[in-house]
Coordinates of C-alpha atoms in Angstrom, one line a residue:
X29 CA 69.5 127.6 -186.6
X30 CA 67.6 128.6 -189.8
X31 CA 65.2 131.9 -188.1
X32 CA 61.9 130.5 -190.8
X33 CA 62.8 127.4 -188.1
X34 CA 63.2 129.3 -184.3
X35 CA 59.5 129.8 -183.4
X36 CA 58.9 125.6 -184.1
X37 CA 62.2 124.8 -182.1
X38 CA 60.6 127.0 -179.6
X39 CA 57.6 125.2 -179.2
X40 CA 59.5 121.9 -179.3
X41 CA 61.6 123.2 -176.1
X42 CA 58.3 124.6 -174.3
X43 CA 56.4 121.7 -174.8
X44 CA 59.3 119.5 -173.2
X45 CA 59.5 122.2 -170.2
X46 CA 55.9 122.4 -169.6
X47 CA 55.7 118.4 -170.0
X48 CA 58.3 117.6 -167.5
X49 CA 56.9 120.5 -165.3
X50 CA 53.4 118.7 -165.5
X51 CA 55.1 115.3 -164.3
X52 CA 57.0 117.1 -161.4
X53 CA 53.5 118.9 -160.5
X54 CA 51.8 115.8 -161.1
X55 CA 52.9 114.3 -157.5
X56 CA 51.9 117.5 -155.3
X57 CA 48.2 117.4 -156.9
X58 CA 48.0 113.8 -156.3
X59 CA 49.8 114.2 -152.7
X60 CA 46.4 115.4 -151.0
X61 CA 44.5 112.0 -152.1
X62 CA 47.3 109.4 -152.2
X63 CA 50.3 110.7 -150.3
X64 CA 54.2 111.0 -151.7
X65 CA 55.2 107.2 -151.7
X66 CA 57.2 105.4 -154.3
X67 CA 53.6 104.2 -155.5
X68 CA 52.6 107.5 -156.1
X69 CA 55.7 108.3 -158.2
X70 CA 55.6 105.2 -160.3
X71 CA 52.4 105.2 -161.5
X72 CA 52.7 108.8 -162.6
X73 CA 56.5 108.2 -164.4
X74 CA 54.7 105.2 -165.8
X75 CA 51.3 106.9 -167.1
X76 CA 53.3 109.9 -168.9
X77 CA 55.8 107.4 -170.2
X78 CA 52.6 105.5 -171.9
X79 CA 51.7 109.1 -173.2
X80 CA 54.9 109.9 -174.4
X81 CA 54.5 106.6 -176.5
X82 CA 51.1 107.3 -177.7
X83 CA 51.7 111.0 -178.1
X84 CA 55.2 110.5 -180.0
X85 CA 53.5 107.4 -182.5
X86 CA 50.4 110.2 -183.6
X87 CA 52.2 112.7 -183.6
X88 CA 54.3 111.3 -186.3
X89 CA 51.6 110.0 -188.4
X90 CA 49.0 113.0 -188.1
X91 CA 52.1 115.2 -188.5
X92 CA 52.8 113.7 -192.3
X93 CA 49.3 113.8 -193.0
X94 CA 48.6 117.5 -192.2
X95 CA 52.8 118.8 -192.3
X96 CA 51.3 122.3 -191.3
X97 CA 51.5 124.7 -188.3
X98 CA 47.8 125.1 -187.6
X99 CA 47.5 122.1 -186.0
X100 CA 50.2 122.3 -184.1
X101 CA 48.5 125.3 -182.4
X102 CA 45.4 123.7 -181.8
X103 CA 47.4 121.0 -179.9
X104 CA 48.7 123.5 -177.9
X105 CA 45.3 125.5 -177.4
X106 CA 43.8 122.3 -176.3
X107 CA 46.0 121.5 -173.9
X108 CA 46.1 125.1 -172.4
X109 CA 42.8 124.8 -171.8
X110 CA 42.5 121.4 -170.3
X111 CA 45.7 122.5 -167.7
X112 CA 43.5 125.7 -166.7
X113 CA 41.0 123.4 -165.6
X114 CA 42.5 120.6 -164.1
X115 CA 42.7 122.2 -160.4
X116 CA 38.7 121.4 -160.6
X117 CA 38.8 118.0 -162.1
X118 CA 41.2 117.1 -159.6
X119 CA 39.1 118.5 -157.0
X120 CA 36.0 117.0 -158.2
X121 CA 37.3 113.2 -159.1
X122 CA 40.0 112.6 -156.7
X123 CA 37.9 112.2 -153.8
X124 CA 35.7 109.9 -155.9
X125 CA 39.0 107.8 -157.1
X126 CA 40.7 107.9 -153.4
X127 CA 37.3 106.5 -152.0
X128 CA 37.1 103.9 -154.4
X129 CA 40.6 102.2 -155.5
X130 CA 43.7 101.3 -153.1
X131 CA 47.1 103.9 -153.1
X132 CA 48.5 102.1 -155.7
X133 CA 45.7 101.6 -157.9
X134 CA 44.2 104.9 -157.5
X135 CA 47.4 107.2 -157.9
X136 CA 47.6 104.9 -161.2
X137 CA 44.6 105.7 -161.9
X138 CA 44.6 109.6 -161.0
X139 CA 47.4 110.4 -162.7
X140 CA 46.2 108.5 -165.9
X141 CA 42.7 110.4 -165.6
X142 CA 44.7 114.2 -165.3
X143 CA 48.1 113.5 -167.0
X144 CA 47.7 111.3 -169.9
X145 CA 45.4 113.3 -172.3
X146 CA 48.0 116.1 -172.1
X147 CA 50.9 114.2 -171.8
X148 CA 49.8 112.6 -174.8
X149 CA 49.2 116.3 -176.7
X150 CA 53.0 117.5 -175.7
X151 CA 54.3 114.4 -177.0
X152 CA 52.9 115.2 -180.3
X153 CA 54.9 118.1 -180.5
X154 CA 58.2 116.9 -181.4
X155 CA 57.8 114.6 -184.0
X156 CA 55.0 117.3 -185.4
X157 CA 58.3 119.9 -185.2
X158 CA 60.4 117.7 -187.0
X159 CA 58.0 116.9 -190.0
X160 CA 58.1 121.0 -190.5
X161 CA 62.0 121.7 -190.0
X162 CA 63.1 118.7 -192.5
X163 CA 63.3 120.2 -195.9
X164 CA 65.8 117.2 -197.4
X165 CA 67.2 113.8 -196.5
X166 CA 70.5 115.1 -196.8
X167 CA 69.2 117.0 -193.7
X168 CA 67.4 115.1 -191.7
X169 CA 69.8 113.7 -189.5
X170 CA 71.6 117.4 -188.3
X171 CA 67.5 118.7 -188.0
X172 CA 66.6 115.3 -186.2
X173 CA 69.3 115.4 -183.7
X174 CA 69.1 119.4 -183.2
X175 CA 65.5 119.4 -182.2
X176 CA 65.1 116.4 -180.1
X177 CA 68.2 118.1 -178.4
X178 CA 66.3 121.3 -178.1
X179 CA 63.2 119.2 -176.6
X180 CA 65.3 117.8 -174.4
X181 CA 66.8 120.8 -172.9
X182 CA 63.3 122.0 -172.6
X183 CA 62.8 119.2 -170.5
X184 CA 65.9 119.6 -168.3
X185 CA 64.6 123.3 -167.7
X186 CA 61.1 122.3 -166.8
X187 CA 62.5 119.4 -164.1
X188 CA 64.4 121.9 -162.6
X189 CA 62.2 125.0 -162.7
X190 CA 59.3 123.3 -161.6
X191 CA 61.3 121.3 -158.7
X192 CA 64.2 124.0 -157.4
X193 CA 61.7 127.3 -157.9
X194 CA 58.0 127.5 -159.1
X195 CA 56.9 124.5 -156.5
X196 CA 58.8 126.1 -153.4
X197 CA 57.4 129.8 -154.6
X198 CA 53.9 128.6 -155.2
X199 CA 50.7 126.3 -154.9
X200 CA 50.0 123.8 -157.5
X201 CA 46.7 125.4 -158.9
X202 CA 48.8 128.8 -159.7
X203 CA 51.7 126.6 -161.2
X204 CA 48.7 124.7 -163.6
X205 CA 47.5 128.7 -164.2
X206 CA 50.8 129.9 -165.2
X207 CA 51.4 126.8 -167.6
X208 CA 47.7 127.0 -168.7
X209 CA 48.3 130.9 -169.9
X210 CA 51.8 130.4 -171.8
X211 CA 50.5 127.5 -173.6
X212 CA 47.7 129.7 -174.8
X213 CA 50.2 132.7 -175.8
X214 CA 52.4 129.7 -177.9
X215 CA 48.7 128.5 -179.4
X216 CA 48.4 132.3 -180.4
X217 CA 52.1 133.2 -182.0
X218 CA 52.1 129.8 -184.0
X219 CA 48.5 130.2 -185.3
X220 CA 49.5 133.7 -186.1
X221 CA 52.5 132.3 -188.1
X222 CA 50.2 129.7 -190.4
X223 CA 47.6 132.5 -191.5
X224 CA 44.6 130.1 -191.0
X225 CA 41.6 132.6 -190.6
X226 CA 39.0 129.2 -189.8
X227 CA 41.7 127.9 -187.4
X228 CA 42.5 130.9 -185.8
X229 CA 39.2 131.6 -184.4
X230 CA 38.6 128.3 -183.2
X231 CA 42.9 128.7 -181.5
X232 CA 41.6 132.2 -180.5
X233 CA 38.3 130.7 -178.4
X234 CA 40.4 127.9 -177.2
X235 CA 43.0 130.4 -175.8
X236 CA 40.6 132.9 -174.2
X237 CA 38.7 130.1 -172.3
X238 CA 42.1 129.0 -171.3
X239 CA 43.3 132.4 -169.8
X240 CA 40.3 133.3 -168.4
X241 CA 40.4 129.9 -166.2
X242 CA 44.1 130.4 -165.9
X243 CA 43.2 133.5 -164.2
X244 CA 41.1 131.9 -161.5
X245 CA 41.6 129.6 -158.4
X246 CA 40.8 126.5 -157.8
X247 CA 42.2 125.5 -154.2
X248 CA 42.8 121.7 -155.4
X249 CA 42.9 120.4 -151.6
X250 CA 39.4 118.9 -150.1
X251 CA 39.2 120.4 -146.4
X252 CA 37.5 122.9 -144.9
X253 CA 39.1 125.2 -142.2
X254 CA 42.1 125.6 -143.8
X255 CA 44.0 128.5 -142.4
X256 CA 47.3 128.1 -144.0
X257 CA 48.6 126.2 -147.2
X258 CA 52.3 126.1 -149.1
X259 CA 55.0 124.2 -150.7
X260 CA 57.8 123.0 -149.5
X261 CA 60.5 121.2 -151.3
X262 CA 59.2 117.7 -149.2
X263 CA 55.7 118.2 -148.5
X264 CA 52.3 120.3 -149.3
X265 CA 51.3 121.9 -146.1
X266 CA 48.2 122.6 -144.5
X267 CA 47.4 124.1 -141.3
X268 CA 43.6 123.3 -140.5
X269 CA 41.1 124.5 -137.6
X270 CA 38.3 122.2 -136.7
X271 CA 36.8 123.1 -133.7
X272 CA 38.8 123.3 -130.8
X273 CA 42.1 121.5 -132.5
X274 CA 44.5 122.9 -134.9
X275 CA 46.3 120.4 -137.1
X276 CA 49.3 120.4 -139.5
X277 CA 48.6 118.3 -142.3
X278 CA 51.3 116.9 -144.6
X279 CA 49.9 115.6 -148.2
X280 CA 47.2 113.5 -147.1
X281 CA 48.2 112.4 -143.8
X282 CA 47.4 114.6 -140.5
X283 CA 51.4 115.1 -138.7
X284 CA 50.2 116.4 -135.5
X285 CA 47.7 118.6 -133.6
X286 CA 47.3 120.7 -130.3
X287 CA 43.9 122.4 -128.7
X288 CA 43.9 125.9 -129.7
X289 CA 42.8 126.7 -126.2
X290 CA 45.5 124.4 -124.7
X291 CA 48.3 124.8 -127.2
X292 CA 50.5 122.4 -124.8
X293 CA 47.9 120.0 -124.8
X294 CA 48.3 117.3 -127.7
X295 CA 45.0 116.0 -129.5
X296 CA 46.9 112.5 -130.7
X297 CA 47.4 110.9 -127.5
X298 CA 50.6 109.1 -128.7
X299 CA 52.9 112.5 -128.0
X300 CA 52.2 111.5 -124.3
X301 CA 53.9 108.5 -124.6
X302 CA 57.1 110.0 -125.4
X303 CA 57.2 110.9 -121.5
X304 CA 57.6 107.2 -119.8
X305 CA 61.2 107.7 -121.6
X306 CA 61.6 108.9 -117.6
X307 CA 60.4 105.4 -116.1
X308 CA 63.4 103.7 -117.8
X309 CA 66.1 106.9 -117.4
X310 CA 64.8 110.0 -114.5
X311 CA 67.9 111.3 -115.4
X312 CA 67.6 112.9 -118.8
X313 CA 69.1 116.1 -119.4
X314 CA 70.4 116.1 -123.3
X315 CA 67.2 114.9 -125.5
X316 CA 67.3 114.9 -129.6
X317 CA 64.1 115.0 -131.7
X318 CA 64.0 113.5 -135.8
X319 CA 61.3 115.0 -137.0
X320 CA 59.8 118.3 -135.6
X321 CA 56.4 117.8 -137.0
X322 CA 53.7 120.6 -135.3
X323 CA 56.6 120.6 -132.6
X324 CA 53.9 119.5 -129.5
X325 CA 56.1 117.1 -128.3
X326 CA 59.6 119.2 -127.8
X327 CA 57.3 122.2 -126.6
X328 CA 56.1 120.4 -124.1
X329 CA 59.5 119.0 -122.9
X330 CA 60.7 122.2 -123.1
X331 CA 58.3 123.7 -120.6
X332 CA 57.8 120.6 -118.6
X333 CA 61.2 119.6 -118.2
X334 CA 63.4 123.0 -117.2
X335 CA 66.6 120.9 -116.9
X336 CA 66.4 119.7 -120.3
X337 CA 68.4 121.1 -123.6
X338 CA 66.1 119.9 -126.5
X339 CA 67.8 119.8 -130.3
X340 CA 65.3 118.8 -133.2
X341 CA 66.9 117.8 -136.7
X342 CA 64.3 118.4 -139.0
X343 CA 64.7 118.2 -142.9
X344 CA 62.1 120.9 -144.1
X345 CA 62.5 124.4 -143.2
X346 CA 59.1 125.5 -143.7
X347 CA 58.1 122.8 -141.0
X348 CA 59.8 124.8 -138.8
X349 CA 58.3 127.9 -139.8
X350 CA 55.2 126.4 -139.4
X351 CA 55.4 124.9 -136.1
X352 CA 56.6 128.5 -134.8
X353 CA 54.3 130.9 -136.1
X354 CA 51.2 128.0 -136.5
X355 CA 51.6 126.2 -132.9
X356 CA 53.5 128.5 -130.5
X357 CA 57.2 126.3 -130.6
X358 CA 59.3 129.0 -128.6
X359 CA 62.8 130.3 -129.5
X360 CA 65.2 129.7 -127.1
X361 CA 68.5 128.3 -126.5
X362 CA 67.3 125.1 -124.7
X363 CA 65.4 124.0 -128.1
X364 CA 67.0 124.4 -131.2
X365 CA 66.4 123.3 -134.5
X366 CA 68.6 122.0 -137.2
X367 CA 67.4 122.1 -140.6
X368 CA 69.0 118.7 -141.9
X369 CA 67.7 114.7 -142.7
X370 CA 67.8 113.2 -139.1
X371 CA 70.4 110.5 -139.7
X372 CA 72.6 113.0 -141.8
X373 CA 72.7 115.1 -138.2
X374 CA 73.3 111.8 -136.5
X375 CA 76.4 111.3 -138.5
X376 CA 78.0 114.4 -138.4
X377 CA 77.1 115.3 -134.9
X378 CA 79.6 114.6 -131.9
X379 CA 77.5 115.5 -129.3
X380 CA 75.8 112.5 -127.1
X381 CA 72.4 112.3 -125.7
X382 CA 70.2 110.9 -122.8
X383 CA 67.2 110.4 -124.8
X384 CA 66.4 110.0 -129.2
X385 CA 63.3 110.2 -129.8
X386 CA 61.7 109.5 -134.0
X387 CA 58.8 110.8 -135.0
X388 CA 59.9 110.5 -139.0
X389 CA 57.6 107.7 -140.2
X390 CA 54.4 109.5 -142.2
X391 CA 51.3 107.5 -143.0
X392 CA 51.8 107.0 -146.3
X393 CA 55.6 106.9 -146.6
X394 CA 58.2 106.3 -144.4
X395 CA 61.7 107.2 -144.8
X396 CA 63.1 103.7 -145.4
X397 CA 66.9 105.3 -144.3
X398 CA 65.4 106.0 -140.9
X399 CA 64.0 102.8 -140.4
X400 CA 67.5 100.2 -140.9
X401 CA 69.8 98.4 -138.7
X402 CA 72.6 100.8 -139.7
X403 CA 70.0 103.5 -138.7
X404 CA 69.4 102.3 -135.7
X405 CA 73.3 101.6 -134.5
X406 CA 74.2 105.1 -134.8
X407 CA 71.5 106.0 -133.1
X408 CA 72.8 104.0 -130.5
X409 CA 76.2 105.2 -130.9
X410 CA 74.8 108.9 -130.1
X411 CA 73.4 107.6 -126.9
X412 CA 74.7 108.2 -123.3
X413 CA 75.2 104.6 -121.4
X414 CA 71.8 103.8 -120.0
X415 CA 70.5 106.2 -122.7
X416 CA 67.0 105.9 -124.1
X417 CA 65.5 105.5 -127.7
X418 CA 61.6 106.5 -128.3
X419 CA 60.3 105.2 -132.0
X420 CA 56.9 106.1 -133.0
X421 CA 55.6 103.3 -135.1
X422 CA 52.2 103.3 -137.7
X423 CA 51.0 99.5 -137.5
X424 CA 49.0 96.3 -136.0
X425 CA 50.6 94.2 -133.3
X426 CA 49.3 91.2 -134.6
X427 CA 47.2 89.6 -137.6
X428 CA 47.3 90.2 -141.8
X429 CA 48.1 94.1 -141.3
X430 CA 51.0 93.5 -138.8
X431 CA 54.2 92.4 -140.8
X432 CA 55.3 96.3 -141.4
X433 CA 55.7 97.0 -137.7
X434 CA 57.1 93.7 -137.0
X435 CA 59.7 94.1 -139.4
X436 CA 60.2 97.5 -137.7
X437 CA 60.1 96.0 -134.9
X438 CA 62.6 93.0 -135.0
X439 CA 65.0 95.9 -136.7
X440 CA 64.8 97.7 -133.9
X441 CA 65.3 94.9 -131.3
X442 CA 68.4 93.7 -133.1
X443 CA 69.9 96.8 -131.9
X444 CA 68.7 97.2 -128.8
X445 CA 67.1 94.0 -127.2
X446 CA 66.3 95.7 -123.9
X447 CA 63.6 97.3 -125.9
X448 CA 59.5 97.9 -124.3
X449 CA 56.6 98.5 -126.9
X450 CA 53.7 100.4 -126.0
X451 CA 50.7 100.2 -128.7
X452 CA 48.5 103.6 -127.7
X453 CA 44.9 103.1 -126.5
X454 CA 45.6 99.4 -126.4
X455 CA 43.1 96.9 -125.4
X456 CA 43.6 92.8 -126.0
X457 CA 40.8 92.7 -128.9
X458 CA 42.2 95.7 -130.8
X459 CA 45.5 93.6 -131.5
X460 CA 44.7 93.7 -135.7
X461 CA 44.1 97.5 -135.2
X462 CA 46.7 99.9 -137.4
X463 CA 47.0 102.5 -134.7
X464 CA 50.3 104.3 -133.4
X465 CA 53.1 102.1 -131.1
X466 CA 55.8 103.6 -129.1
X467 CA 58.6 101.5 -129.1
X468 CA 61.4 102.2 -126.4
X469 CA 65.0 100.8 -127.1
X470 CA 67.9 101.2 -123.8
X471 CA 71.7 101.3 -124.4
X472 CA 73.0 98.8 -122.1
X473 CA 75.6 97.0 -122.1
X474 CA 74.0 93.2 -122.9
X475 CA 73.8 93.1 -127.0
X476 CA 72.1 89.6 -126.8
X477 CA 68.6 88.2 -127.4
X478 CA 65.9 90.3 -127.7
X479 CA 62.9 90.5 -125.6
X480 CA 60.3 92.8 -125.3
X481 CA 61.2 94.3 -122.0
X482 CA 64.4 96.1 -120.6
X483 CA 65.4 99.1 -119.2
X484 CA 68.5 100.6 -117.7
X485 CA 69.6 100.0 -114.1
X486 CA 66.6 102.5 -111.7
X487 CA 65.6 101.8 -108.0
X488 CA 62.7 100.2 -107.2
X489 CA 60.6 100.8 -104.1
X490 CA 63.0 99.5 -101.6
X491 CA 65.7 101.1 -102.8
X492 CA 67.2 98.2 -104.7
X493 CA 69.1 98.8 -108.3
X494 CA 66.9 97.1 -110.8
X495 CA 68.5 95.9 -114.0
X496 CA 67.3 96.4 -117.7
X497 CA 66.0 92.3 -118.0
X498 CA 64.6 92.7 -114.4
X499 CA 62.1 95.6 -114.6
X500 CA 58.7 94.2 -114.8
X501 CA 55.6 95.7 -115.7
X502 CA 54.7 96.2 -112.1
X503 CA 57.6 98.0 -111.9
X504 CA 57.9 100.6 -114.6
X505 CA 53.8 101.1 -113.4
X506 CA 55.0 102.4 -110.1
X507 CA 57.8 104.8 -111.4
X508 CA 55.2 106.1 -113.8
X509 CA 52.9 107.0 -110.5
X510 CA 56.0 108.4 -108.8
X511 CA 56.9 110.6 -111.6
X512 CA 52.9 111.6 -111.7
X513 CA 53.4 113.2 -108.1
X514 CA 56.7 114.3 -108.4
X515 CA 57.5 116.0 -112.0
X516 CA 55.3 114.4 -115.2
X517 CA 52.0 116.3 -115.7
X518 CA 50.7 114.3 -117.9
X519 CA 47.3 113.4 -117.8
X520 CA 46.4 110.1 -116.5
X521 CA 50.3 109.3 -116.8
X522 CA 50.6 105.7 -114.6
X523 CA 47.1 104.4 -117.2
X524 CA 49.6 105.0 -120.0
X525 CA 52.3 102.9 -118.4
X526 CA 50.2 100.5 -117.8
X527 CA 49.4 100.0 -122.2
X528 CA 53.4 97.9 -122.2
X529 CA 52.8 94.9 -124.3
X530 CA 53.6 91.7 -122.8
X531 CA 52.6 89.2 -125.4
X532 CA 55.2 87.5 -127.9
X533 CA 55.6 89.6 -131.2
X534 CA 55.6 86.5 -133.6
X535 CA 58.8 86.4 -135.9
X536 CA 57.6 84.9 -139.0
X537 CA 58.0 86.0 -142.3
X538 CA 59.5 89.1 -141.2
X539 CA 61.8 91.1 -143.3
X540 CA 65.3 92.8 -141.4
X541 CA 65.4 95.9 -143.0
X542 CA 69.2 97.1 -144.1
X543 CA 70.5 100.1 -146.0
X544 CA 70.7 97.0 -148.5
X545 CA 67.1 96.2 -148.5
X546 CA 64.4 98.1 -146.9
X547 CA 60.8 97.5 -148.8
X548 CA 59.3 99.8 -145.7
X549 CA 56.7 101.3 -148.8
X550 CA 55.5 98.1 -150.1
X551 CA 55.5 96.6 -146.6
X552 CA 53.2 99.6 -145.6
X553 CA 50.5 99.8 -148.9
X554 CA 49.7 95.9 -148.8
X555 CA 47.0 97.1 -146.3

């Protein structure tokens, strides 16, 4: 490599670091407003693909108009100073853009608004570089090939930077800072390097407004109350006080939440419905959690249920940092956590249990391998006979916003027919509501039609053993009021019972979801 060349190969391979870094960033700004779904993700690979178009055709022409290195600094000074202050134009438009367009519109939209201007800048680069390292034909193709090479290994560093180290280490705003500030030290060293007095104070001004923002903070999230904020590889978390409730925020979407002053207390009534797992088995004693969340619903097994051994498979380990230090989840050898992807734990675990319960499915996304027939038979597998399975479920019973969690649903029954499905806070003219459903699957031994009611064998009042098909509403109503007296403290526990769902889930148009063919995301943003 010629040394008149090494500080323009330079700047080809940190514009293609700081590029890719800004696409990789690109989805944790945007998480707060739009979520982490495969919406979110294509329209921001699709608008810096359009700018790596744009910014690769100007590039080239400007760059054999002005074959010079001055302004290839200004490109660089102007984009220094638009990252330092994009943690404030996302804080001020997103809102405006989240209130007014759709997820898949809007994230489009977003990501075109922040990312394409200097997407488009950093494209410029290359072609700009090569125009200044070609000095014969003869030449061209070894310089073509070398710094495109170079660009690209400045993109393969910036993916994995950004991805394996600066997003787990830090927030987004200080990420944009630290970009902001080496673009404005490149705008300085190759304005130096061209000996333009005019252009260097106009690079110099450019670069001082950019480290001085690059120095500041602008907390890109819009909630108040926040007591807690970081990275993980998965998610951006939050942990926000309002009034009496603390909640855990992932991206956009609100995980979980207790009452500070009754930190076993849940304030999403659906965690309570985990507990008439009991009216269908009273004899649970091994229980597996996916997904730990704020942890409200293991803690409370945990102290409600001394007989119990609770394991939780949870993919993130800062969730479980969180849930410890944030909402009280105790250390102890009856609840333990595993820091691995729920079905992975599934598959290499041997151990059975009398109860799975899956609280996996986000708001905006939902983990489409968690969610299959093939997902759903090993959890059956895992299951002791007359075992129980608890899904949480984000959907309508009925009406145009329904097929997602009748698809879910209809999955789920394949696998276990003996199934109940208890929408929370349900009332007959809320059917089209989205709100959270609890569906209950039973391992027995009948694997034909479905229904929406089942159970294993229990006793009913007279002392009678009451098969899965045979317990009735009435019935599971009545061991929800004997469980009230006798060990479930639940708050108004037999009212709960009394939300099962009776009606016909209606079959058409719905989509069996396979390890094959699982459209879980697009089934969930046509609403």
């Amino acid at each position: 490599m010629p040394v008149k060349n090494l500080l323009t190969y330079s700047a080809a391979f940190v514009s293609g670091a700081i590029l890719m870094g800004l696409e990789m960033l690109g989805s944790r700004v945007l998480a707060p407003f739009f979520g982490t779904s495969i919406f979110v993700w294509g329209g921001l690979i699709g608008v810096v693909l359009v700018a790596l178009s744009v910014g690769y055709y100007a590039g080239g022409r400007l760059a054999d108009r002005y074959p010079e290195k001055g302004p290839l600094a200004l490109i660089f000074a102007l984009t220094g100073t638009w990252t330092a202050f994009l943690p404030v134009m996302a804080r001020v438009s997103l809102p405006v853009v989240a209130a007014s367009f759709d997820t898949r519109s809007g994230s489009v939209f977003a990501a075109f608004l922040l990312f394409f201007f200097p997407g488009t800048l950093l494209a410029m680069v290359s072609p700009w570089c090569l125009r200044l390292s070609i000095s014969s034909v003869e030449a061209s193709g070894r310089v073509s090939g070398l710094l495109y090479a170079i660009s690209n290994l400045g993109s393969i560093a910036g993916t994995f930077l950004t991805s394996f180290y600066l997003i787990p280490q830090a927030s987004a705003d200080r990420i944009l800072r630290w970009f902001s500030v080496s673009l404005a030290f490149l705008a300085v060293a190759v304005v130096l390097s061209a000996r333009k007095r005019t252009l260097s104070l106009i690079v110099s001004l450019f670069t001082l407004v950019s480290i001085i923002a690059g120095l500041q903070s602008y907390p890109i999230y819009p909630w108040h109350g926040i007591i807690y904020e970081t990275q993980s590889l998965y998610h951006h978390i939050f942990v926000e006080d309002r009034g009496r409730q603390r909640l855990l925020r992932f991206d956009d979407s609100i995980q979980g939440g207790m009452f500070r002053d009754d930190p076993y207390e849940s304030s999403y009534p659906y965690a309570d419905y985990f507990h008439l797992a009991l009216c269908f088995n009273d004899n649970i004693r091994d229980v597996l959690m996916i997904g730990l969340g704020a942890g409200l619903v293991p803690k409370r097994f945990y102290r409600d249920y001394p007989e119990m051994y609770l394991d939780v498979a949870e993919i993130d380990e800062k969730v479980e940092e969180v849930a410890r230090k944030y909402f009280g989840l105790p250390e102890s050898e009856r609840l333990k956590v595993y820091v691995k992807d729920g079905r992975i734990y599934l598959k290499e675990t041997s151990k059975r249990y009398d109860l799975i319960m899956v609280d996996a499915y986000y708001a905006d996304s939902i983990p489409f391998h968690l969610a299959t027939v093939e997902f759903y038979e090993l959890v059956r597998e895992r299951l002791n006979p007359g075992g129980v399975v608890a899904c949480n479920i984000i959907g309508a019973l009925s009406g145009p916003n329904s097929k997602l969690f009748r698809s879910m649903y209809f999955t789920f029954a394949r696998v276990f027919p003996a199934n109940f499905v208890f929408p929370v806070d349900y009332s007959e003219d809320s059917e089209y509501f989205y709100r959270n459903i609890i569906v209950f699957g039973v391992k027995t031994g009948d694997r034909g039609a479905t229904g929406n009611v089942g159970g294993t064998g229990q006793s009913d009042a007279t002392g009678e053993l009451v098969p899965a098909e045979a317990l009735s509403r009435d019935e599971i109503i009545k061991r929800a009021e004997a469980l009230s007296r006798e060990k479930v403290t639940i708050k108004r526990f037999p009212e709960i019972a009394r939300n099962l769902y009776q009606r016909q889930i209606d079959p058409e148009d719905v989509v069996l979801l396979t390890d094959e063919y699982a459209p879980v995301d697009a089934l969930l943003h046509l609403y």
